[in-house]
Every structure is written in structure tokens, then in C-alpha cells.
Coordinates of C-alpha atoms in Angstrom, one line a residue:
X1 CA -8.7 -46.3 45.8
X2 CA -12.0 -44.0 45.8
X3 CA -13.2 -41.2 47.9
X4 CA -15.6 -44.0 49.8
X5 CA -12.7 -46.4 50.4
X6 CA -10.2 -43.3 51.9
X7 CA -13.8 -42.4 54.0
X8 CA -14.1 -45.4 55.5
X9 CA -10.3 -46.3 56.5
X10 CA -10.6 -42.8 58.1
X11 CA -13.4 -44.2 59.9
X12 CA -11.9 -47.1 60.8
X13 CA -8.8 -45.0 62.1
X14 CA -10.8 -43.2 64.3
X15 CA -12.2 -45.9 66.0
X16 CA -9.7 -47.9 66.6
X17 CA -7.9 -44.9 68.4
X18 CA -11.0 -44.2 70.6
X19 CA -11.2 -47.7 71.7
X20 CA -7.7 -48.0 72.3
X21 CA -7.3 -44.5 74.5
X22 CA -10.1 -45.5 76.4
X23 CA -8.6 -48.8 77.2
X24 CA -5.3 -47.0 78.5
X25 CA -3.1 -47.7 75.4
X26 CA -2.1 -44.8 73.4
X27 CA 1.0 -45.9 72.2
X28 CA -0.9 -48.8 70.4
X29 CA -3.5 -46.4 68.8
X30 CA -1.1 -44.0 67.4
X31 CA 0.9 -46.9 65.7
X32 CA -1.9 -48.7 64.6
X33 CA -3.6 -45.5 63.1
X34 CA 0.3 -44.5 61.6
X35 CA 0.0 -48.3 59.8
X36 CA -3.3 -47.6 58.5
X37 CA -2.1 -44.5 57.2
X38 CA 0.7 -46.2 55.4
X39 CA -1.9 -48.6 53.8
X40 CA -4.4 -45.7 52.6
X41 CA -0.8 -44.2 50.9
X42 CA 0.1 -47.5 49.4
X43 CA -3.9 -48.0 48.1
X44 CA -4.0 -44.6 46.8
X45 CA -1.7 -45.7 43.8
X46 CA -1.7 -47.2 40.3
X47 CA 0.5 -49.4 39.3
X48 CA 3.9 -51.5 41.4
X49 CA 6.7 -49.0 41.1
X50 CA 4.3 -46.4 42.0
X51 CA 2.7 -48.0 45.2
X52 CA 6.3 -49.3 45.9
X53 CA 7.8 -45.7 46.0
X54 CA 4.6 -44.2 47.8
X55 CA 5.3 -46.5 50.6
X56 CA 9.3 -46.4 51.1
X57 CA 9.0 -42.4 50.8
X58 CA 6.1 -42.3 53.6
X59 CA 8.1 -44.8 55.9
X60 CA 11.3 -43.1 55.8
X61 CA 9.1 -39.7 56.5
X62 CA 7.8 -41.2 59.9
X63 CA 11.1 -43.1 61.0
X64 CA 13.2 -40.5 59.8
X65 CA 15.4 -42.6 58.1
X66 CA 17.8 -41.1 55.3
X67 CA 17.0 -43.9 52.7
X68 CA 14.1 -46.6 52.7
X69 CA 14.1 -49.4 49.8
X70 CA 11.6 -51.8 48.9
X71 CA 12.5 -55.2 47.3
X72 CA 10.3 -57.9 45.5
X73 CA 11.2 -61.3 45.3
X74 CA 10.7 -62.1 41.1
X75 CA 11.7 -65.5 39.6
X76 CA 13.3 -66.9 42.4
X77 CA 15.5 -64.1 42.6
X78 CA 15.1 -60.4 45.2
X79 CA 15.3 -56.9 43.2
X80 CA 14.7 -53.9 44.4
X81 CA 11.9 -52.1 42.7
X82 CA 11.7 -48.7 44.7
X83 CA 13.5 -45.9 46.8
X84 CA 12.5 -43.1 49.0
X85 CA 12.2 -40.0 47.4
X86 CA 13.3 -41.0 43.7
X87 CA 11.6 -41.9 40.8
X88 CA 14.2 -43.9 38.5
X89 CA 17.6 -45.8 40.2
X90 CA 20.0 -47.7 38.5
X91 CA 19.4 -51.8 39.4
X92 CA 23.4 -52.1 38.4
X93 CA 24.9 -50.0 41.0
X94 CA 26.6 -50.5 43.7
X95 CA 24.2 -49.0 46.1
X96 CA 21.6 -51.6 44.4
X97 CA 23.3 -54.8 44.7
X98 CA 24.3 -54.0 48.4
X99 CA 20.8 -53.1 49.3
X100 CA 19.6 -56.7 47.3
X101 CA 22.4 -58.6 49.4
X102 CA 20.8 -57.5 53.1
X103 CA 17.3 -58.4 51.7
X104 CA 18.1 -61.7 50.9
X105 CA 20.2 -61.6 54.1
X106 CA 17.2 -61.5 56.1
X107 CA 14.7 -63.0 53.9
X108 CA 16.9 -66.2 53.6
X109 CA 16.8 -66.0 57.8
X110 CA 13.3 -65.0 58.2
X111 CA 14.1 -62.4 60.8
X112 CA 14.5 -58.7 61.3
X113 CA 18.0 -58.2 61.0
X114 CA 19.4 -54.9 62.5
X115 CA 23.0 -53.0 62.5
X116 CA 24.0 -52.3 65.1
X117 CA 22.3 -55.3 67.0
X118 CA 19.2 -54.0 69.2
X119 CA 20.4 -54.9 72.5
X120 CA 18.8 -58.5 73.7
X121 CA 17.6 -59.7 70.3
X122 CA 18.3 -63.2 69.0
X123 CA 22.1 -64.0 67.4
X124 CA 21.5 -63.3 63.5
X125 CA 23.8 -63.4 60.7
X126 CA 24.3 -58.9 59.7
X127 CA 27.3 -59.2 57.4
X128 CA 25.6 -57.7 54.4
X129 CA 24.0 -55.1 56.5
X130 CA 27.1 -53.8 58.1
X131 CA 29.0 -53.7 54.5
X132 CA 25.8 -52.2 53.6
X133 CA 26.2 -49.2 56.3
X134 CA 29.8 -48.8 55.9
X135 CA 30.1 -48.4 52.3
X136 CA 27.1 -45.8 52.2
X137 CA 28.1 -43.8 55.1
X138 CA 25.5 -44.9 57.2
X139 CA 25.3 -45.5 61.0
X140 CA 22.6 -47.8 60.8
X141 CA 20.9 -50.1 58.8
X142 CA 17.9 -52.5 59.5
X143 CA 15.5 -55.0 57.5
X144 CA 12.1 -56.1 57.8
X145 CA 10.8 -59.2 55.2
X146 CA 7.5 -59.0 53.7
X147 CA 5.5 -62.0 54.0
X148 CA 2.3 -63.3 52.4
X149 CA 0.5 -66.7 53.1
X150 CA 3.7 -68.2 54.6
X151 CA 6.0 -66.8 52.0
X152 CA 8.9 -64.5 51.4
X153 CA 7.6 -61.9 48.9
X154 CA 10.3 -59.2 49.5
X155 CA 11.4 -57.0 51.9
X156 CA 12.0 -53.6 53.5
X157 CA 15.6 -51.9 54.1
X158 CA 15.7 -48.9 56.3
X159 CA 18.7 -46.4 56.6
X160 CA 19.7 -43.9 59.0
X161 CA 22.8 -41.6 57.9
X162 CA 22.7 -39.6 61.8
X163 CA 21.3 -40.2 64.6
X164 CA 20.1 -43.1 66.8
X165 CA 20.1 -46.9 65.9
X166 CA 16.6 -48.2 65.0
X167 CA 14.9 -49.2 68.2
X168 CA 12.5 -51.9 69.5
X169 CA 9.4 -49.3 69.2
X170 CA 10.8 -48.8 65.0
X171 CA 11.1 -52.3 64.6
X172 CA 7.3 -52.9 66.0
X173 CA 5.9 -50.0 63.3
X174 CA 8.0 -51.8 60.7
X175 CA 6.7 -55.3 61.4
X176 CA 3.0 -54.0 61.5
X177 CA 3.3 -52.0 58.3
X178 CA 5.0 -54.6 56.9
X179 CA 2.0 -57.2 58.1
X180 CA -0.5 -54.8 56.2
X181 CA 1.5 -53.9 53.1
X182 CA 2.9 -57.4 51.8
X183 CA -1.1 -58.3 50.6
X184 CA -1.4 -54.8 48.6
X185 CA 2.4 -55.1 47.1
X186 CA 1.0 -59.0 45.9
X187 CA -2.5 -57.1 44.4
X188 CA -0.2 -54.9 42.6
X189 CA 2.6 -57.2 41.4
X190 CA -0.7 -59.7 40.2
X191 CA -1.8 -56.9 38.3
X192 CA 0.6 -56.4 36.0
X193 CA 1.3 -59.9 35.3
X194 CA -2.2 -60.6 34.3
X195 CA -1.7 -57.1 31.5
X196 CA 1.1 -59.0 30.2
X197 CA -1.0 -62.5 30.3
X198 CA -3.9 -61.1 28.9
X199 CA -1.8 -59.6 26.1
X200 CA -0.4 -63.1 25.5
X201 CA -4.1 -64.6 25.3
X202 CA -5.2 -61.9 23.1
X203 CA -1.9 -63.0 20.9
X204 CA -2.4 -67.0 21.5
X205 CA -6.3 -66.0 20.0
X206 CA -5.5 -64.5 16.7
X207 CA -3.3 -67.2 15.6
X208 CA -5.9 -69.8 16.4
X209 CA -8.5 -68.1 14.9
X210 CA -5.7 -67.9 11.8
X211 CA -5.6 -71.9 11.7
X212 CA -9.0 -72.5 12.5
X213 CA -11.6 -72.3 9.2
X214 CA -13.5 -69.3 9.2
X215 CA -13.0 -65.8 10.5
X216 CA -12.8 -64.1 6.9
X217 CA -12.6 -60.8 8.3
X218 CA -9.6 -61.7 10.1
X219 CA -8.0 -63.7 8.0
X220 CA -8.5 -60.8 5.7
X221 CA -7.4 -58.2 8.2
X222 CA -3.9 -59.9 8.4
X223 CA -3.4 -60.6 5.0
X224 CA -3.8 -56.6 4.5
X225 CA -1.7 -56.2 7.3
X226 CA 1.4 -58.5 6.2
X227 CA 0.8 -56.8 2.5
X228 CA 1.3 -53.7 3.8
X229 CA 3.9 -54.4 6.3
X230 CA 6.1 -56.1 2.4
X231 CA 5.3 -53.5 0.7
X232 CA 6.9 -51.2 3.7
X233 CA 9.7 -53.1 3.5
X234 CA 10.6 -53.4 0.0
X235 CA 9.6 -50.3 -1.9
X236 CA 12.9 -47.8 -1.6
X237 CA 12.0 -44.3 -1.2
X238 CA 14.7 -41.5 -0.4
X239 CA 16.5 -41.4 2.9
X240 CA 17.1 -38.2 4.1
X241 CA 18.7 -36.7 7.3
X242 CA 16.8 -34.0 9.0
X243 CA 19.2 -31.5 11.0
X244 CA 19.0 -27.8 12.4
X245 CA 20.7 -25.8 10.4
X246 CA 22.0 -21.9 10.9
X247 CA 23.3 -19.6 7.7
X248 CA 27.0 -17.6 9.0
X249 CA 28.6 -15.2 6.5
X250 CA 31.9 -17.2 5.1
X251 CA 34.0 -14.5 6.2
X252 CA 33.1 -13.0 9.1
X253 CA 35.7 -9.6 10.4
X254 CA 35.5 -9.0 14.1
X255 CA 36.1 -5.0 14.8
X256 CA 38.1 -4.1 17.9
X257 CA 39.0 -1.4 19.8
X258 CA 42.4 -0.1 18.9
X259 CA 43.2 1.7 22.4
X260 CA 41.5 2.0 25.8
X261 CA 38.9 4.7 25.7
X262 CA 35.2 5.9 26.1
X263 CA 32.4 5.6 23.8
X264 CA 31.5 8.4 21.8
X265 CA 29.1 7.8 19.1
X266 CA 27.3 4.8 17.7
X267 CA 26.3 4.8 14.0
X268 CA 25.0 1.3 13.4
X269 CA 24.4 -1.9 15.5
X270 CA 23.4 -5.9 14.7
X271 CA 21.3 -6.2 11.7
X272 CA 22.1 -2.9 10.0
X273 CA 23.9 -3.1 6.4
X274 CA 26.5 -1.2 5.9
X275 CA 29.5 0.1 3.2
X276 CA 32.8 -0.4 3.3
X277 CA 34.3 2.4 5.3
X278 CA 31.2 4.0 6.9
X279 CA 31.8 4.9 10.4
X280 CA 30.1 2.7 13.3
X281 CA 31.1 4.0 15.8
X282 CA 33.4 6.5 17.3
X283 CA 35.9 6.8 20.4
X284 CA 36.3 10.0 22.8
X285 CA 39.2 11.8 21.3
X286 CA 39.6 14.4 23.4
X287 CA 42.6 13.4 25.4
X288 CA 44.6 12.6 22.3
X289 CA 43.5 15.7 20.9
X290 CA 45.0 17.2 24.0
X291 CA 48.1 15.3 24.0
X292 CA 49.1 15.5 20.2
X293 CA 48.8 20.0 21.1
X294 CA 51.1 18.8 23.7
X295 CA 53.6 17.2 22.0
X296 CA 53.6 19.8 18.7
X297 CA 54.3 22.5 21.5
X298 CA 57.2 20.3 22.9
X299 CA 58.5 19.5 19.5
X300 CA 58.1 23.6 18.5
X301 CA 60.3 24.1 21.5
X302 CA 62.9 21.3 20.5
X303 CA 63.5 22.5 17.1
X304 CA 64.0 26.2 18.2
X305 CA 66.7 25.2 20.7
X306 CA 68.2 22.9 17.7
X307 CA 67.8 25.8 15.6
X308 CA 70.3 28.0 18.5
X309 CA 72.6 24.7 18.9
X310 CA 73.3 24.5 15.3
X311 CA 73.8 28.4 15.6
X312 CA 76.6 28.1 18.6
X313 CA 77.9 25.2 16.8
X314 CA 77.6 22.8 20.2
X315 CA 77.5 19.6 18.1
X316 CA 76.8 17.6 21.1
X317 CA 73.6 19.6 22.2
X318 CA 72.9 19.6 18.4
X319 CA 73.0 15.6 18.1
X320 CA 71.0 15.4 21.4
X321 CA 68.2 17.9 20.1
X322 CA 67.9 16.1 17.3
X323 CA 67.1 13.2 19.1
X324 CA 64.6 14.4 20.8
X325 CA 62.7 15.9 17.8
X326 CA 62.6 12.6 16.3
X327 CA 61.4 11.2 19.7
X328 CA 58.9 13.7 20.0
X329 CA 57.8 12.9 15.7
X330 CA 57.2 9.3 16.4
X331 CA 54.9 9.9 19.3
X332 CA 53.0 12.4 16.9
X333 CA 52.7 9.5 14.1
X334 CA 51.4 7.3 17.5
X335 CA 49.1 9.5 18.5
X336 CA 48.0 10.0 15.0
X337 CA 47.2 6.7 14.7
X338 CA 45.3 6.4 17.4
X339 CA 43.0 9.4 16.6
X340 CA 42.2 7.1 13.7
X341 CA 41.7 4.0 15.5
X342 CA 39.1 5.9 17.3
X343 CA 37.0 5.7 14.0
X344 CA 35.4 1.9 14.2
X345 CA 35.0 1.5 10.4
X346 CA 33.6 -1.4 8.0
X347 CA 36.1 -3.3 6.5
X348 CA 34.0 -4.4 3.5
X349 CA 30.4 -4.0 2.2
X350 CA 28.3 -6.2 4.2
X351 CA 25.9 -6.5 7.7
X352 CA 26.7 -5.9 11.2
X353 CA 26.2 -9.6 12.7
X354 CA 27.3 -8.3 16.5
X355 CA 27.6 -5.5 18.2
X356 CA 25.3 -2.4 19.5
X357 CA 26.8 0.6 21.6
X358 CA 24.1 3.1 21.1
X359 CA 23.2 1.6 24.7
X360 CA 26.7 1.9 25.9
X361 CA 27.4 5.6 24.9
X362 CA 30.1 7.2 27.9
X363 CA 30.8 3.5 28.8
X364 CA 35.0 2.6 28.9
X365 CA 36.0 0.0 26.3
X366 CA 39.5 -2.0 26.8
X367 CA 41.7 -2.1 23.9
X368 CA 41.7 -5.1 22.2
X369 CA 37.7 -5.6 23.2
X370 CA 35.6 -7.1 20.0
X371 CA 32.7 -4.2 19.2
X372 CA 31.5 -5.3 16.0
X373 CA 30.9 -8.7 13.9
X374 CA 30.5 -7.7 10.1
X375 CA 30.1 -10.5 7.6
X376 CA 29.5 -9.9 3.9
X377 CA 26.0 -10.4 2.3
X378 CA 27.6 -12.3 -1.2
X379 CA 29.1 -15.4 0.8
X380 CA 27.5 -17.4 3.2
X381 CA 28.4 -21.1 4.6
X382 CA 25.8 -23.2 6.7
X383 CA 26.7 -24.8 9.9
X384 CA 24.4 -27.8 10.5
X385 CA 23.5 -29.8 13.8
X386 CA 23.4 -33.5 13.0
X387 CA 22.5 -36.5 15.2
X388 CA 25.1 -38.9 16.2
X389 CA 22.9 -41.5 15.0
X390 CA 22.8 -40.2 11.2
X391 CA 26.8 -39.5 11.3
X392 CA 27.7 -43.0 10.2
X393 CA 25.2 -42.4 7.0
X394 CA 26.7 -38.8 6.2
X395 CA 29.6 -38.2 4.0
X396 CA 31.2 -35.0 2.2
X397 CA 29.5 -34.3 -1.2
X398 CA 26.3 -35.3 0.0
X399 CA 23.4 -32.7 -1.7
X400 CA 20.3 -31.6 0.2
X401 CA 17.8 -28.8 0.7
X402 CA 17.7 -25.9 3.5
X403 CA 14.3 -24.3 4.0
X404 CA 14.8 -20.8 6.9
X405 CA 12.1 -20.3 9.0
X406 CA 12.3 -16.9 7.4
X407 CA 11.5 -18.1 4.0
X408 CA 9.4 -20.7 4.6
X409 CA 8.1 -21.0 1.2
X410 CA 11.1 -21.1 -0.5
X411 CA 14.0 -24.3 -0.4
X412 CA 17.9 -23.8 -0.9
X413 CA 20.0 -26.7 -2.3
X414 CA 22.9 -27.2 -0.4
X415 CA 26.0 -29.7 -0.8
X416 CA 28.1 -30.7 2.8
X417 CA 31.8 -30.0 1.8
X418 CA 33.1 -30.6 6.2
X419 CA 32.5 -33.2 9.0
X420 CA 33.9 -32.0 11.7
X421 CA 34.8 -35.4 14.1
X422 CA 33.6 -33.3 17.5
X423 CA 30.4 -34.3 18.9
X424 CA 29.0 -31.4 21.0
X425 CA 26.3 -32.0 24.2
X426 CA 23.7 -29.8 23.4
X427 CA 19.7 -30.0 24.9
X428 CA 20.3 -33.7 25.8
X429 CA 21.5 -34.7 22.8
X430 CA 25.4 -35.0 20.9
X431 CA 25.3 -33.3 17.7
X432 CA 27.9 -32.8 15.2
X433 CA 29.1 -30.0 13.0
X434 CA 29.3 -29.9 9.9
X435 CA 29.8 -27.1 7.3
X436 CA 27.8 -27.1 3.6
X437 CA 27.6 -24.4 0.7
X438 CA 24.9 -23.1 -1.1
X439 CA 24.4 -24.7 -4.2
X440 CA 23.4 -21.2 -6.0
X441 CA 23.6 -17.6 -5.8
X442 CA 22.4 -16.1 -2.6
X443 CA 19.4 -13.7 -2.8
X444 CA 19.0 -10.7 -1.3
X445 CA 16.8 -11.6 1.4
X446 CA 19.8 -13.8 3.1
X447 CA 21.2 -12.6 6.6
X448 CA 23.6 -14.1 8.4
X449 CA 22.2 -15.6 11.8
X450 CA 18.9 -16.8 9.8
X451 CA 18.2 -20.4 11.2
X452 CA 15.9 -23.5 9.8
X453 CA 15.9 -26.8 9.0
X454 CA 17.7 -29.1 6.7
X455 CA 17.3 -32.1 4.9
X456 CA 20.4 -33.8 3.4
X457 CA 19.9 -37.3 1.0
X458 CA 22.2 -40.4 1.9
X459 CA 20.7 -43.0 -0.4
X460 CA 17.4 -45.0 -0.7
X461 CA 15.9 -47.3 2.3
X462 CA 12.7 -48.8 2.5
X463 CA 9.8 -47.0 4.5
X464 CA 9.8 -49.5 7.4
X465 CA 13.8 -49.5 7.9
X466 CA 13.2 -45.3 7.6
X467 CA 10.4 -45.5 10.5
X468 CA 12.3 -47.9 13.0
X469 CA 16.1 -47.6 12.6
X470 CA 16.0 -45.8 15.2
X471 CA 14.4 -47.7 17.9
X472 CA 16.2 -51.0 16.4
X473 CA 19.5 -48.9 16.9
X474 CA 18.7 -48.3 20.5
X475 CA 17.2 -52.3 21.3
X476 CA 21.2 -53.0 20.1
X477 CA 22.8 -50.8 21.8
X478 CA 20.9 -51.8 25.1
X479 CA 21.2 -55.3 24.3
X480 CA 24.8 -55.1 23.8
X481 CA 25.4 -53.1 27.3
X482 CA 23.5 -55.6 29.2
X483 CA 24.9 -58.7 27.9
X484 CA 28.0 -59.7 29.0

């Protein structure tokens, strides 16, 4: 609807609520101007579902209702088309065929059915509305048919979740938007029938103009068209599948902290290359340090007073010195050890794939805490992201190309040697993994982490099976889940 159009139902509004105030009757204005308001929402739309959801969102706004539906009658049969406050619904559920039940409830009565009963209204048939309200935790539940020219065209369902029953002042609004909106819902449903009819006439042209003699330009037209269309169908080119792919080290050692402690130093971090047993990073050795004087001084002490047992000949005092010397050895040879753990060192010539403490230095670390990744630089294995719908195509052996978005001008071969039978929900999608090799000596230029795409070749398929597998796939698949 245009700017004129919205101008002059606002005029109209307006004075229609100035003749009504002055005649004593406010209640009338405001609900007459509230219905043309409801009809300037539903005009203000393109398209059914659109208008449809428009309108059920803006009723359940003024009546306060939880949920509002909208149902048109198509082919003999009522579906509901639109809900308050929601763009897609599923027709199939539960909620759906409940809400399709109380519309034909009250369309097949011609009333305005109501749960609970408004108090002095005529004896109506509510079973479908009270399931309706029960099974959806609502207290109340009311419908309002949409007529045009005499006719059923569908119908309104209004829900309340809390709070009062509808009342005879709702019911009025309802009835008078519903008075207003059943022409504009018709407009709307007529318009995208005659889409699809014009579509057919356009189709029901070109194959008379086909048979007919004459039209050389489009008989020619189509004969290009079904050329093209065989030769798309029976040339073979290669099929490939295109996945994301990701380039890990084939051995990758994870570095851990040997002991509780405190950071100390940090030598390298993620990215760096390093040799086999340079440093990384170091631990605070201090207390050890402290505790290993300790425990030479102790053992000192021990041997001293073994020294005067062995001297007295107290064999007893001579067997338990002894003891405690080698006691007071083996914590030595511990605490040994852990002055070297304190030295994080590479196990192997390679790069540092995780880990950076140069941010971290004075920070506690737990024992047993993974610091550092390092994988080596002459091994790599490439981890790939494939589509569910290209598993049933892919099998080990199968030989491809990997191009890194850090090489761009420059193409790996690759061969898949695992499928791993896991499918992982990643970005909307299920992917599987599955592992592949390089298929020749790595250059220097590989890291480990370095991402891109690949493409893997399952066999040859014709350019028109290539370009709509995929959408014939999914017409199956749909096809299958709705029939029965």
C-alpha cells in the first residue's frame, strides 16, 4: 500500500472517531479506529504469509493473547498459514493439527466458538477448543471464521496462556477485524494463484507456438536449448568433491609440566621453529634449589652419626642410619629430577603448534598441565571436512589436489588413506573426517595449522548430474519424508 493510501485511511480514522465522540460513543470509535488499524497493517504487506503473519502478530498485541493463528481454507481443506510472532512453523505438529481441528470446529458451525463458554452465548459444539487449551497450557481459547461473499474462507484462533477468558467486548473487535480482513486475505491468496497461472499460460504458449507453423526464432531457441541441455547430459567430465581442508603435523608431542610450579622464563611460543633440546621455557627452581641444600645437610648429618655408630659398634643404630641415608639419597635423585623437569625442552626438531607463556611469566602452572604442542616440519597429514552428501562417493585411495590459502598459486596432490564413520555438526552442516597424505615431499614453506581447500576425484559424471545432484538429492529426500 502507498504513502497516499496509509494518508487517507488515517483520514478516514480520524473522522470516524470525531463523529462518533460527538455522538456519545467512544467505545465504538476506538474499536472501529483499532479495526482500521488492523487493515492499514494487513495492506501494508506483500505477499499471503506475510500479510497473514502481520495480522495474527498485531491482533495478539491488542488482545493480549499469548498465541494468534490464522487459517486458510485451500482445496476443500483448512491449513494454517501464519502465527504470531514467528516466521516459519511446522504444518506437521502437533500444535498445528490441533489449531486446524478448532478452525474447522467453528468454520463447519459458522459461529464464534469460545473456551470457556462466554456466559449467555448460544449452546456450540468446543471439543477441539478445549483439547486445544489443555494440551498447550492454555486457559483459554477462542475462534472467529472469516467469511467472504457468503463463504467460509478461514479463520482466526486466539490464545490466552494467563489471565481472563476472552470477553464479549474481544469477541466484538474480533468479529469486526475479521469483517474487514477476510476481502484483503482473498486479494492476497488470488494473487499468488494468478503468478502460478500466468506461469502455466506462459508454459501452455511456448508449446503451441512449438506445434503451430512458424515462430523460427523459437523454434530455434528450443532446439539450442534441448542441444545444450544433451550435450549437458552426456559429455562426462571429472567429478570432484570440494572439502575444507587443514594440514596437522603426523606426529604431534604435547609438553607438560612435570611438577606444580611458577613460570620463570619463556623462550619460544606458537609458530616459532625450534631444535631438538632447546629450551622453551623454564620453571622457578628456587624452592627445590632450597630443598635439595636441605636434604644434602640432613644426609651430611646422617652419615656422620653412621660414621660414630659403626665406630661404637651399635649395629642396630648402624642399620637404622643407614636407612635413613638411603631415604634421604632417593629424595636427592627426586628432587634432581625435578630441577630438570623444570627445563620445558623440544623433543625433536620441529615448530611449536601451541603454547605461549611469555604472557604468563610468575603465573602457577599445575603438574600435568599441556604448555606446548611441537610437531615436526618433515611429516604432515591433512584432516579434511567432507559433506555428508559426498560420503557415499568417497572411498580410501581416492587421489586429489590441496591448494592452502597460504600458497595460493601452488597445488599439492594428496591421496585419502581414512574415513572416519563420525559425522560432526559443525556451522549447520554434518561433516566427516577424513585423514589423506601428501603425495610428495613437503616444502619448506609447510606449517602445521595452514588451512585451504581441497578437491578430491571420484569418477566422471556428466555436467548436468554435477550441477543438480544436489537439489535432486534433497527433492528425494523430502519426497520420501512426506509420503507415507
Amino acid at each position: 500500500m502507498g504513502p497516499s493510501a496509509e494518508h487517507f485511511l488515517h483520514r478516514e480514522l480520524v473522522a470516524l472517531q470525531s463523529v462518533a465522540r460527538s455522538q456519545g460513543q467512544g467505545a465504538v470509535a476506538d474499536r472501529a479506529g483499532a479495526c482500521l488499524e488492523l487493515l492499514s497493517v494487513a495492506l501494508a504487506q506483500r505477499g499471503l504469509r506475510a500479510t497473514a503473519t502481520a495480522v495474527a502478530t498485531e491482533l495478539a498485541t491488542r488482545l493480549r493473547a499469548e498465541r494468534v493463528s490464522l487459517g486458510l481454507v485451500r482445496r476443500g481443506q483448512m491449513r494454517v498459514v501464519a502465527l504470531s510472532h514467528s516466521a516459519r512453523f511446522d504444518p506437521r505438529a502437533n500444535l498445528a493439527r490441533d489449531l486446524t481441528a478448532a478452525m474447522e470446529e467453528a468454520a463447519d458451525q459458522d459461529a464464534v466458538l469460545t473456551h470457556p463458554v462466554v456466559p449467555g452465548a448460544a449452546l456450540r459444539i468446543t471439543r477441539a477448543h478445549e483439547e486445544l487449551a489443555t494440551r498447550h497450557g492454555g486457559t483459554a481459547a477462542c475462534t472467529v471464521p472469516l467469511a467472504h461473499r457468503g463463504a467460509v474462507i478461514g479463520a482466526l484462533t486466539l490464545e490466552r496462556s494467563r489471565g481472563p477468558a476472552f470477553d464479549a467486548e474481544a469477541l466484538s473487535f474480533c468479529t469486526g477485524a475479521a469483517e474487514l480482513l477476510a476481502p484483503v486475505l482473498v486479494l492476497a491468496q488470488a494473487a499468488e494463484t494468478r503468478l502460478l497461472e500466468r506461469g502455466r499460460e506462459a508454459l501452455r504458449g511456448l508449446f503451441v507456438r512449438l506445434r503451430e507453423p512458424g515462430h523460427p526464432q523459437t523454434k530455434a531457441s528450443a532446439g539450442l536449448v534441448v542441444l545444450v541441455v544433451a550435450l549437458l547430459a552426456w559429455v562426462p567430465v571429472r567429478h570432484r568433491i570440494i572439502a575444507e581442508a587443514t594440514l596437522e603435523g603426523r606426529v604431534q608431542r604435547a609438553i607438560v609440566a612435570g611438577l606444580d610450579g611458577y613460570v620463570a622464563e619463556a623462550h619460544a611460543r606458537a609458530g616459532d621453529v625450534v631444535q631438538e633440546g632447546q629450551v622453551l621455557a623454564r620453571l622457578d627452581e628456587r624452592d627445590l634449589r632450597l630443598e635439595r641444600r636441605k636434604t644434602l645437610g640432613r644426609r651430611e648429618q646422617l652419615r656422620k652419626e653412621h660414621r660414630e655408630a659403626l665406630a661404637g659398634h651399635d649395629r642396630a643404630e648402624v642399620a637404622i642410619l643407614g636407612a635413613k641415608i638411603a631415604q634421604a639419597e632417593a629424595q636427592l635423585e627426586l628432587l634432581e629430577e625435578n630441577l630438570v623437569r623444570t627445563q620445558l625442552v623440544a623433543p625433536f626438531d620441529g615448530v611449536v603448534v601451541r603454547g605461549d607463556l611469555s604472557q604468563s611469566l610468575g603465573a602457577p602452572v599445575d603438574k600435568g598441565a599441556v604448555l606446548f604442542e611441537v610437531a615436526p616440519l618433515d611429516g604432515y597429514r591433512i584432516i579434511l571436512k567432507v559433506d555428508d552428501q559426498d560420503m557415499a562417493e568417497l572411498v580410501e585411495g581416492a587421489r586429489g589436489r590441496l591448494a592452502l590459502a597460504a600458497l595460493p598459486g601452488r597445488s599439492l596432490g594428496l591421496a585419502v588413506e581414512q574415513i572416519t564413520p563420525v559425522a560432526t555438526a559443525e556451522d549447520g552442516r554434518n561433516t566427516f573426517r577424513v585423514e589423506a597424505h601428501l603425495e610428495e615431499e613437503p616444502s619448506q614453506s609447510l606449517r602445521p595449522g595452514m588451512e585451504g581447500m581441497a578437491k578430491i576425484e571420484v569418477g566422471r559424471r556428466s555436467l548436468l548430474w554435477i550441477a543438480s545432484h544436489r537439489l535432486v538429492d534433497a527433492l528425494r529426500l523430502a519426497a520420501w519424508s512426506w509420503l507415507p
